[in-house]
Coordinates of C-alpha atoms in Angstrom, one line a residue:
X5 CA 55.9 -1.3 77.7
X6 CA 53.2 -2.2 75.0
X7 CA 56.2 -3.3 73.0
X8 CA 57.2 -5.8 75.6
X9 CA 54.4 -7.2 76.4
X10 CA 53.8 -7.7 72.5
X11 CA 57.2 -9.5 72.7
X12 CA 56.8 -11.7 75.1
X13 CA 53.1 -12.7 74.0
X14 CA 54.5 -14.0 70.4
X15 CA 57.4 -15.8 72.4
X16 CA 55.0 -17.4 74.5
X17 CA 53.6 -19.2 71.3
X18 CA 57.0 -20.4 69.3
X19 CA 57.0 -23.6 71.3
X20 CA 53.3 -24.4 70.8
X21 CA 53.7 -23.9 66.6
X22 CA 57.4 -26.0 66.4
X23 CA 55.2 -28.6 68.4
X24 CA 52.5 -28.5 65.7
X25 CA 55.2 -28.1 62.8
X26 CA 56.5 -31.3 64.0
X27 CA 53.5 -32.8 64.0
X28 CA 51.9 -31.9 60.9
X29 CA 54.2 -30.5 58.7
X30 CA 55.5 -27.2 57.5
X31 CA 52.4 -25.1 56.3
X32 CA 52.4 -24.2 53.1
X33 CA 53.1 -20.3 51.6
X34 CA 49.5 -19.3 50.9
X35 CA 49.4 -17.2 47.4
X36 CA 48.0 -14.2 47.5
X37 CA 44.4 -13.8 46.3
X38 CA 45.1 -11.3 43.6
X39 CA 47.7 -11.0 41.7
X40 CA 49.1 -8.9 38.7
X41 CA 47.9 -10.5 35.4
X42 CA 51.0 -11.9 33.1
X43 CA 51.4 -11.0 29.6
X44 CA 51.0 -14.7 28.7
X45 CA 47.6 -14.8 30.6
X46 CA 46.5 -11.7 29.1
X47 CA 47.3 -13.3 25.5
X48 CA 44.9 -16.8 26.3
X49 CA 42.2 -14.4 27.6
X50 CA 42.3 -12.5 24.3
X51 CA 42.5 -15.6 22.4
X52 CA 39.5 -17.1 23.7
X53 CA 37.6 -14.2 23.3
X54 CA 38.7 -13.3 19.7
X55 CA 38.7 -17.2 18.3
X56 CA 36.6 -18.6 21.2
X57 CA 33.5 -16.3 22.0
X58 CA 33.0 -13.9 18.9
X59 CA 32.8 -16.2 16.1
X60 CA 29.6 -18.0 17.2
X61 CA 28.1 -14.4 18.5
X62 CA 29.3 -12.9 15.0
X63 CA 27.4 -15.2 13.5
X64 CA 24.4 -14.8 15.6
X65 CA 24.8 -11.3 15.2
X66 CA 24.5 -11.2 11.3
X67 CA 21.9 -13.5 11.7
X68 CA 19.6 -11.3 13.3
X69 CA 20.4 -8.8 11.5
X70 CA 20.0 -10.3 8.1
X71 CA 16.1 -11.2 9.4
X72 CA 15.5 -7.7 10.5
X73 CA 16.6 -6.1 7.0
X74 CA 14.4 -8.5 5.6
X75 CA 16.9 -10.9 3.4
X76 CA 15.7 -14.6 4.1
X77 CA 17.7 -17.1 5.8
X78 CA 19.4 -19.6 2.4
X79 CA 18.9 -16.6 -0.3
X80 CA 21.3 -19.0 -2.2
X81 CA 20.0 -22.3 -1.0
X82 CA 16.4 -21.9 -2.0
X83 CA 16.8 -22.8 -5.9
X84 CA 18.7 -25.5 -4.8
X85 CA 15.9 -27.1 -3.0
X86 CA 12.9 -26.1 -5.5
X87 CA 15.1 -27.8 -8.2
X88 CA 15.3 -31.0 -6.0
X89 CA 11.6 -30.9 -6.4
X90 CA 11.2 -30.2 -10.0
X91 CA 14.0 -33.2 -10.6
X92 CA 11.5 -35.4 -8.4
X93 CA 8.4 -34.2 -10.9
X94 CA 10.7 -34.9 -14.0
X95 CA 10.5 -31.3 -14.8
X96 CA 13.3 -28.7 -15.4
X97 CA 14.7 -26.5 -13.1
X98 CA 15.8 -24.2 -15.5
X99 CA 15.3 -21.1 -16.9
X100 CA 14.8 -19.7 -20.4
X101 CA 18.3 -18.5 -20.8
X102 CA 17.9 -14.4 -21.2
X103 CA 18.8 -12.0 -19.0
X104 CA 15.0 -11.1 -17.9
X105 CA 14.8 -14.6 -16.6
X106 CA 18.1 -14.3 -14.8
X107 CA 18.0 -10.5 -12.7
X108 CA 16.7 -11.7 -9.7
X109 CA 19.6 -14.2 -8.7
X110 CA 17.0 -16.9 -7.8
X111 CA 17.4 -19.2 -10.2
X112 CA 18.8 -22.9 -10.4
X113 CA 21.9 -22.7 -12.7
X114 CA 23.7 -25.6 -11.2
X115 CA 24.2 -29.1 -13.1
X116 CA 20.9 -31.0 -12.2
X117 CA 23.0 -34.0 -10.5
X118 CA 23.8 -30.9 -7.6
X119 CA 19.6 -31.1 -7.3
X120 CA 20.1 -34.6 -7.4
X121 CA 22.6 -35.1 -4.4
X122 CA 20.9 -32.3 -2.6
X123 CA 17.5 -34.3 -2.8
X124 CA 17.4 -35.7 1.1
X125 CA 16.7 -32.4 2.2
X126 CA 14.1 -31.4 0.1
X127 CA 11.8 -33.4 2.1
X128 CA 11.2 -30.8 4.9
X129 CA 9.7 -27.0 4.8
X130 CA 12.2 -24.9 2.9
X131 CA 13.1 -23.1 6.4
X132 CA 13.8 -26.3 8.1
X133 CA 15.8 -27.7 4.7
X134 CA 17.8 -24.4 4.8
X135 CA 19.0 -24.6 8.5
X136 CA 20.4 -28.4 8.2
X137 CA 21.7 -27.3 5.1
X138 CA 23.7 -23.9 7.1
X139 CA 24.4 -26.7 10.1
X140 CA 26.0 -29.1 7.6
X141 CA 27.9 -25.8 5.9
X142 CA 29.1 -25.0 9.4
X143 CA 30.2 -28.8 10.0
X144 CA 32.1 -29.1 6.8
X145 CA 34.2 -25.8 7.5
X146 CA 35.3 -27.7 10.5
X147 CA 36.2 -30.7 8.7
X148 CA 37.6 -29.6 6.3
X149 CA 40.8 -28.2 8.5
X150 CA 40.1 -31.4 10.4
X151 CA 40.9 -33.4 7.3
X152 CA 44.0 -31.2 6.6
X153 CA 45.4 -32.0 9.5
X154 CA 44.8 -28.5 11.4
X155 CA 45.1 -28.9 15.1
X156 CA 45.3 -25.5 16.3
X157 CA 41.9 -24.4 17.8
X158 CA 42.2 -20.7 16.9
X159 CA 42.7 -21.8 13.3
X160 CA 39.2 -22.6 13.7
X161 CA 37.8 -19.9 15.1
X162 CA 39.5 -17.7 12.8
X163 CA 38.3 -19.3 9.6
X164 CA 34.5 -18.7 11.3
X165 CA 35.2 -15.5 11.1
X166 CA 36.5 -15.0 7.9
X167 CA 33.3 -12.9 6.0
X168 CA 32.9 -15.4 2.9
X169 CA 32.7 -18.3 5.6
X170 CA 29.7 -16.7 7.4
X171 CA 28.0 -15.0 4.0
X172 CA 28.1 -18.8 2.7
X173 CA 26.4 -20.4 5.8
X174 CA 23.7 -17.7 6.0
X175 CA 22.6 -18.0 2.5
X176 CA 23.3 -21.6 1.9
X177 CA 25.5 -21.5 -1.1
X178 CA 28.1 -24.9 -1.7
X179 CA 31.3 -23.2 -1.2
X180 CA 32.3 -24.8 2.3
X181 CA 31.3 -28.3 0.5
X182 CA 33.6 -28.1 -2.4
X183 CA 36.2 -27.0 0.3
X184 CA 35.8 -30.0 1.8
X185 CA 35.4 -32.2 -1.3
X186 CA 39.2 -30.3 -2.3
X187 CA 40.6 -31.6 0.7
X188 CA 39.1 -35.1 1.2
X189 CA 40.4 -35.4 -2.2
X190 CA 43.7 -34.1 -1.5
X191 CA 44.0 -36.8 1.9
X192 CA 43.1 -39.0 -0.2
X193 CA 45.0 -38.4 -3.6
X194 CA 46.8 -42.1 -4.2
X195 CA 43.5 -43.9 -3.4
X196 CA 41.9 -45.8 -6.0
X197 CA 38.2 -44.9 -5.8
X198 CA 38.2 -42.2 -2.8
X199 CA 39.7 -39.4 -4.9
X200 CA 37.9 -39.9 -8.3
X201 CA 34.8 -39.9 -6.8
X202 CA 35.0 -36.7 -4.7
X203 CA 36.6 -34.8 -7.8
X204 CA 34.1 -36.3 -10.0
X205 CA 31.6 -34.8 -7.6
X206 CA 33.0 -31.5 -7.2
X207 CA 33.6 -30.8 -10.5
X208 CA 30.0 -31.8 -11.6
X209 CA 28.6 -29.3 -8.8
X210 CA 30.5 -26.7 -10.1
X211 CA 32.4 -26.8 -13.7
X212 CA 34.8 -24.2 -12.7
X213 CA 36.4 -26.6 -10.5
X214 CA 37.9 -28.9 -13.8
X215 CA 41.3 -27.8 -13.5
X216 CA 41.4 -30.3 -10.2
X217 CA 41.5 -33.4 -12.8
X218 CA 44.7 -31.4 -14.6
X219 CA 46.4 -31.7 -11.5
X220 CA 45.7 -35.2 -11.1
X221 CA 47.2 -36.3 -14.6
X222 CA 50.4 -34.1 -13.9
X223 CA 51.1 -35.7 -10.8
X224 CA 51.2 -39.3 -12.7
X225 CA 47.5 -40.2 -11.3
X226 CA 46.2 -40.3 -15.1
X227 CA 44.1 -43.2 -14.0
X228 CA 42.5 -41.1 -11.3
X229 CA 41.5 -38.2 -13.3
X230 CA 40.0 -40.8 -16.5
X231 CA 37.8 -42.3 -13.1
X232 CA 36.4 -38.5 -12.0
X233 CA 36.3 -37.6 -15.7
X234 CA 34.2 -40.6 -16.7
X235 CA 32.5 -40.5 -13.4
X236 CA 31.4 -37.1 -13.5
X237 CA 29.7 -37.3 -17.1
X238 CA 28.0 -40.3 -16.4
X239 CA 26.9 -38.9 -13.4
X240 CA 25.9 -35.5 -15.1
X241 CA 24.3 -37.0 -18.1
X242 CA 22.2 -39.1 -15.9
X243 CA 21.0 -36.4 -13.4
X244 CA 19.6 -34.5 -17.1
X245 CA 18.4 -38.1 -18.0
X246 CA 15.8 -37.8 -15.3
X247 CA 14.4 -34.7 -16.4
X248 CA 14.4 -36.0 -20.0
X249 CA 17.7 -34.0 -21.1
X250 CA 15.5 -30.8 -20.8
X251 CA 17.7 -27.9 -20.5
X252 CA 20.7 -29.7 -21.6
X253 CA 20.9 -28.1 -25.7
X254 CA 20.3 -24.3 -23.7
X255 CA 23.0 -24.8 -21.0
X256 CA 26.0 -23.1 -22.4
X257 CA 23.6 -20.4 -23.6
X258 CA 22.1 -19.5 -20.1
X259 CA 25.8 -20.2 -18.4
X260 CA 26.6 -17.1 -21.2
X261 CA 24.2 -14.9 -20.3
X262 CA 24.2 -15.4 -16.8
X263 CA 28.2 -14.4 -17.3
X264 CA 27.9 -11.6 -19.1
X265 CA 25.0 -10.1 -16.3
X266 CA 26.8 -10.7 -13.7
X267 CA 31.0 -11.1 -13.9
X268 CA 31.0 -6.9 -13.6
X269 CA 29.9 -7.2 -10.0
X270 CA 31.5 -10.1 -8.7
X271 CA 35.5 -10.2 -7.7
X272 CA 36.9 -12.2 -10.8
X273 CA 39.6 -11.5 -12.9
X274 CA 37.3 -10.7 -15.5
X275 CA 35.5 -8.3 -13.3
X276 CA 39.3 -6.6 -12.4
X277 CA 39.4 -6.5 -16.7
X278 CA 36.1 -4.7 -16.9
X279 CA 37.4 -2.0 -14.1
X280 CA 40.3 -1.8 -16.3
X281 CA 37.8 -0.3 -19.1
X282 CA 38.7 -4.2 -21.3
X283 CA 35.5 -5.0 -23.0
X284 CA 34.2 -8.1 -22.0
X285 CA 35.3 -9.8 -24.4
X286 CA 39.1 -8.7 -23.8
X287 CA 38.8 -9.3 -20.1
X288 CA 37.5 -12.9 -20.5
X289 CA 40.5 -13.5 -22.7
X290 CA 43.0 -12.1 -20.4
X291 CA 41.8 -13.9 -17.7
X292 CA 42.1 -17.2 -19.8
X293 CA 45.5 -16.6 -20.9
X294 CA 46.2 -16.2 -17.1
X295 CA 44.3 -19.2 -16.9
X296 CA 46.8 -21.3 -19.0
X297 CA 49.4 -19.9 -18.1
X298 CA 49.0 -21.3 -14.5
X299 CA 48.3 -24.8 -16.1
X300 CA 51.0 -24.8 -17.5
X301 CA 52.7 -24.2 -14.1
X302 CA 50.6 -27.1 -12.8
X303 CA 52.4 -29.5 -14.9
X304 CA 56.3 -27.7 -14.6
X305 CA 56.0 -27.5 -11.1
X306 CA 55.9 -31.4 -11.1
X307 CA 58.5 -32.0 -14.3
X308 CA 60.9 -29.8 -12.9
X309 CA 60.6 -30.4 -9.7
X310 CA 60.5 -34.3 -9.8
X311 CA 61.2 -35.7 -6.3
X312 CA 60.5 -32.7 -4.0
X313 CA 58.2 -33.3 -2.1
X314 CA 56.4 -29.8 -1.8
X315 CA 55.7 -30.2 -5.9
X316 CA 52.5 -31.9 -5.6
X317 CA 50.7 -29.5 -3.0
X318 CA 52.1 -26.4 -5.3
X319 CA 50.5 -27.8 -8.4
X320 CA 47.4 -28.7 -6.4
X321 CA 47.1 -24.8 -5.3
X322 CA 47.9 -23.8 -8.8
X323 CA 45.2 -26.0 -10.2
X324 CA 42.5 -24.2 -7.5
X325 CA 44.5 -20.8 -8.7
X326 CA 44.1 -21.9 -11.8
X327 CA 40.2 -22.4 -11.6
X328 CA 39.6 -18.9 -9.9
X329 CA 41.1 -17.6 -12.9
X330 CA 39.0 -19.5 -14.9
X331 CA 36.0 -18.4 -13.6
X332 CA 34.2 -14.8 -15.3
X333 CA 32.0 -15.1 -11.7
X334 CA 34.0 -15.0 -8.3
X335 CA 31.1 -14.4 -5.7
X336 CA 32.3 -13.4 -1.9
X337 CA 31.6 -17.1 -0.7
X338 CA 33.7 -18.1 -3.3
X339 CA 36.6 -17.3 -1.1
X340 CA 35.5 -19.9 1.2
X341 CA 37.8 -22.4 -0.4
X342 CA 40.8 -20.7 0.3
X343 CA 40.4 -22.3 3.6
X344 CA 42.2 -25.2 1.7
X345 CA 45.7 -23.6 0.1
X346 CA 46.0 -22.0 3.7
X347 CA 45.2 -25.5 5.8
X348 CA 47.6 -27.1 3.2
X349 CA 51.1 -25.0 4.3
X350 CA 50.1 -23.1 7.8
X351 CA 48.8 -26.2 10.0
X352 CA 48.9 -23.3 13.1
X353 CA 48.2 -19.8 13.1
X354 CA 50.3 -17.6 11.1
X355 CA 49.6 -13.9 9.5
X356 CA 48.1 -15.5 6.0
X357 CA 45.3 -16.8 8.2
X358 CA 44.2 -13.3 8.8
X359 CA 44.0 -12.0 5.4
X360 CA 40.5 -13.3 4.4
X361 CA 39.7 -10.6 7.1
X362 CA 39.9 -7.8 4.7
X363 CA 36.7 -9.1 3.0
X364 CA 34.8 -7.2 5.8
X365 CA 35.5 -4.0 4.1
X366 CA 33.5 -5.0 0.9
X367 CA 30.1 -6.9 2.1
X368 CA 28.3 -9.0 -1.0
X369 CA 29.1 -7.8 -4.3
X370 CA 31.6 -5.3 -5.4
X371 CA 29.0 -3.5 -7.7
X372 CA 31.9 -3.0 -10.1
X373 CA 33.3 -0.7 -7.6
X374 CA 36.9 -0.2 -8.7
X375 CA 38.1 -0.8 -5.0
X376 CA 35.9 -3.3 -4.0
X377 CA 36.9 -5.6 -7.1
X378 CA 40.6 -4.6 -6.7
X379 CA 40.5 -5.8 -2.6
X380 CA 38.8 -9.2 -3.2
X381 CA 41.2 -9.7 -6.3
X382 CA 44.2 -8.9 -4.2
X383 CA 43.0 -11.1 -1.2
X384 CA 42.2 -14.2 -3.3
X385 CA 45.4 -13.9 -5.2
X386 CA 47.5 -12.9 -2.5
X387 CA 46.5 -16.0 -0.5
X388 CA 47.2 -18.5 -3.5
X389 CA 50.5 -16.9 -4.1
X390 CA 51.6 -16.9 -0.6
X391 CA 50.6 -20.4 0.1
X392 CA 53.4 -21.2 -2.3
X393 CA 55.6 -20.0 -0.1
X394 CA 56.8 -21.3 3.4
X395 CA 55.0 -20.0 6.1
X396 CA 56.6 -17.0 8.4
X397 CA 54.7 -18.0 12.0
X398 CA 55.5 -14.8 14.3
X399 CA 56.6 -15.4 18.0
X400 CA 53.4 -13.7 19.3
X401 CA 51.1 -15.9 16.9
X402 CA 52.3 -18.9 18.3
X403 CA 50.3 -21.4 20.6
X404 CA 50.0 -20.6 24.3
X405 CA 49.0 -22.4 26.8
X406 CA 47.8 -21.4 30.2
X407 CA 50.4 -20.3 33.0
X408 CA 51.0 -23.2 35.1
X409 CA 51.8 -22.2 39.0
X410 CA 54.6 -24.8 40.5
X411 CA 53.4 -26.7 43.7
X412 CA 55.0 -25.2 46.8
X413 CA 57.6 -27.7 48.4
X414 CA 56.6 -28.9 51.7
X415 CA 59.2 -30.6 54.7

């Protein structure tokens, strides 16, 4: 009876909903509230999470914990800016050149003109000087993809993450900048002015860097490379003509003995000699010979390749190769400018881009750890020989975009 009466209630209504169908149209299917989650939501919810959300708490993270251990904020920094003042006095910023002078790790062993062009900041308090200068770090990581043409976003978030990224914007070292002088100058390689002067400039911050002006010769910009040679000396000699050339006859001396105190710690190829039981002597060698040897690739990769048009980024990541190699010191923010070779061939996420990772396991220095120096060996080489390579982007690594739900049709 109950059934019936149920019936005939819900018949009673049909007429009064067609005459409101008619009226204002079919009503739309309502989704459901909840719903299961898809596997490619699930993937954009861990992306933003993992490149999105835990670089900037990593960072915060380390940053409170570097204060609470004691370690203060631009360790790295801080000669940098007490330099800039003794270049304003017309003093020297350097030290005698022996190893008591040298233990401590706080001293200026930079070309003066890096004192020079990091003058603007030494006008505030050192703590103020050394968070624009960590603010300007972070900036230039970002533009430096930017300038390489890197568009996807987790690229970014992934390269924050990357320990030698971080370790370099804490204590204030130059690293991200010469990145970003590498790859203005690579954007800018047939430019007349543009790329001399940012070579010139990178290569005066930090010798190491010279092979860069090899690179330009092979690829037939000889004219390029005599403009950042020339530009760089005058620009060096006239930094050390400010402080009266003081420091300037004991320079190769302290860059020696700061060498031999510290290369066994670091991750060179020196340091990777030592663990070897080379003297010091046989490991500096060795890694010269490797040295060479890659400079020589710079300039075969372009003769016998004449016309491809992947020759000229391989010799420009041989020439970076090539200055690793030449380096006895390879500190952990060092590995900052591998954010360059990678950029250069994997404009979107691909496994390489993880690889930089693997520095977590060995924090600072290696100590001359046989394991420590063997991992950051193997993760700096293994990304400048991959990079040579064409990239192998994996299905699950590549760019997603949020689920899009199609409109319900309505009569």
């Amino acid at each position: 009876m109950a059934r019936e009466s149920g019936a005939g209630g819900t018949a009673a209504y049909r007429p009064v909903a067609k005459a409101a169908e008619k009226l204002f149209g079919r009503r739309p299917v309502e989704s459901p509230l909840l719903s299961a989650p898809t596997r490619s939501g699930l993937r954009l919810a861990a992306d933003k999470v993992l490149f999105g959300a835990l670089p900037p708490l990593t960072l915060a993270l380390l940053l409170v914990a570097r204060f609470a251990a004691g370690k203060h904020f631009g360790f790295d920094y801080k000669p940098l800016w007490q330099a800039s003042h003794h270049v304003f006095h017309g003093e020297s910023p350097y030290p005698p050149p022996h190893a008591s002078a040298l233990r401590d790790e706080q001293q200026f062993v930079y070309p003066p003109i890096a004192a020079v062009m990091a003058a603007p900041l030494a006008v505030f308090p050192f703590i103020v000087a050394a968070i624009l200068f960590a603010a300007i770090e972070l900036v230039g990581t970002v533009l430096t993809l930017r300038v390489l043409g890197v568009r996807d976003w987790r690229c970014y978030g992934l390269a924050l993450l990357w320990l030698p990224v971080i370790e370099n914007i804490l204590i204030g070292s130059i690293s991200s900048l010469l990145a970003l002088g590498l790859a203005v100058a690579w954007r800018h390689r047939d430019s007349r002015w543009t790329a001399p002067l940012v070579v010139a400039a990178v290569i005066s911050a930090k010798v190491f860097l010279w092979p860069v002006l090899l690179w330009l010769v092979a690829t037939r910009r000889g004219m390029a490379g005599l403009r950042a040679l020339a530009i760089a000396v005058v620009g060096v000699l006239g930094s050390w003509a400010v402080i009266g050339f003081a420091g300037l006859g004991s320079y190769p001396r302290l860059l020696d003995v700061l060498s031999r105190l510290e290369q066994w710690k670091s991750y060179s190829a020196v340091a990777f000699g030592l663990v070897l039981g080379l003297s010091a002597g046989e490991a500096r060698a060795l890694a010269l010979v490797a040295c060479f040897v890659v400079l020589a690739g710079v300039v075969l990769s372009v003769r016998l390749r004449r016309g491809n048009p992947d020759a000229d980024r391989h010799a420009f990541i041989l020439a970076i190769a090539a200055a690793f190699l030449f380096s006895p010191i390879i500190w952990m923010h060092y590995l900052a400018i591998l954010v360059v070779p990678i950029a250069l061939t994997r404009r979107t996420l691909t496994p390489l881009w993880f690889v930089p990772l693997a520095m977590w396991a060995t924090p600072g220095q290696s100590h001359g750890h046989a394991w420590q120096v063997t991992l950051g060996l193997l993760v700096w080489v293994g990304v400048l020989v991959a990079s040579l390579w064409p990239a192998w982007p994996l299905p699950a690594l590549r760019r997603r975009r949020a689920p899009v739900v199609a409109p319900v049709p309505t009569t």
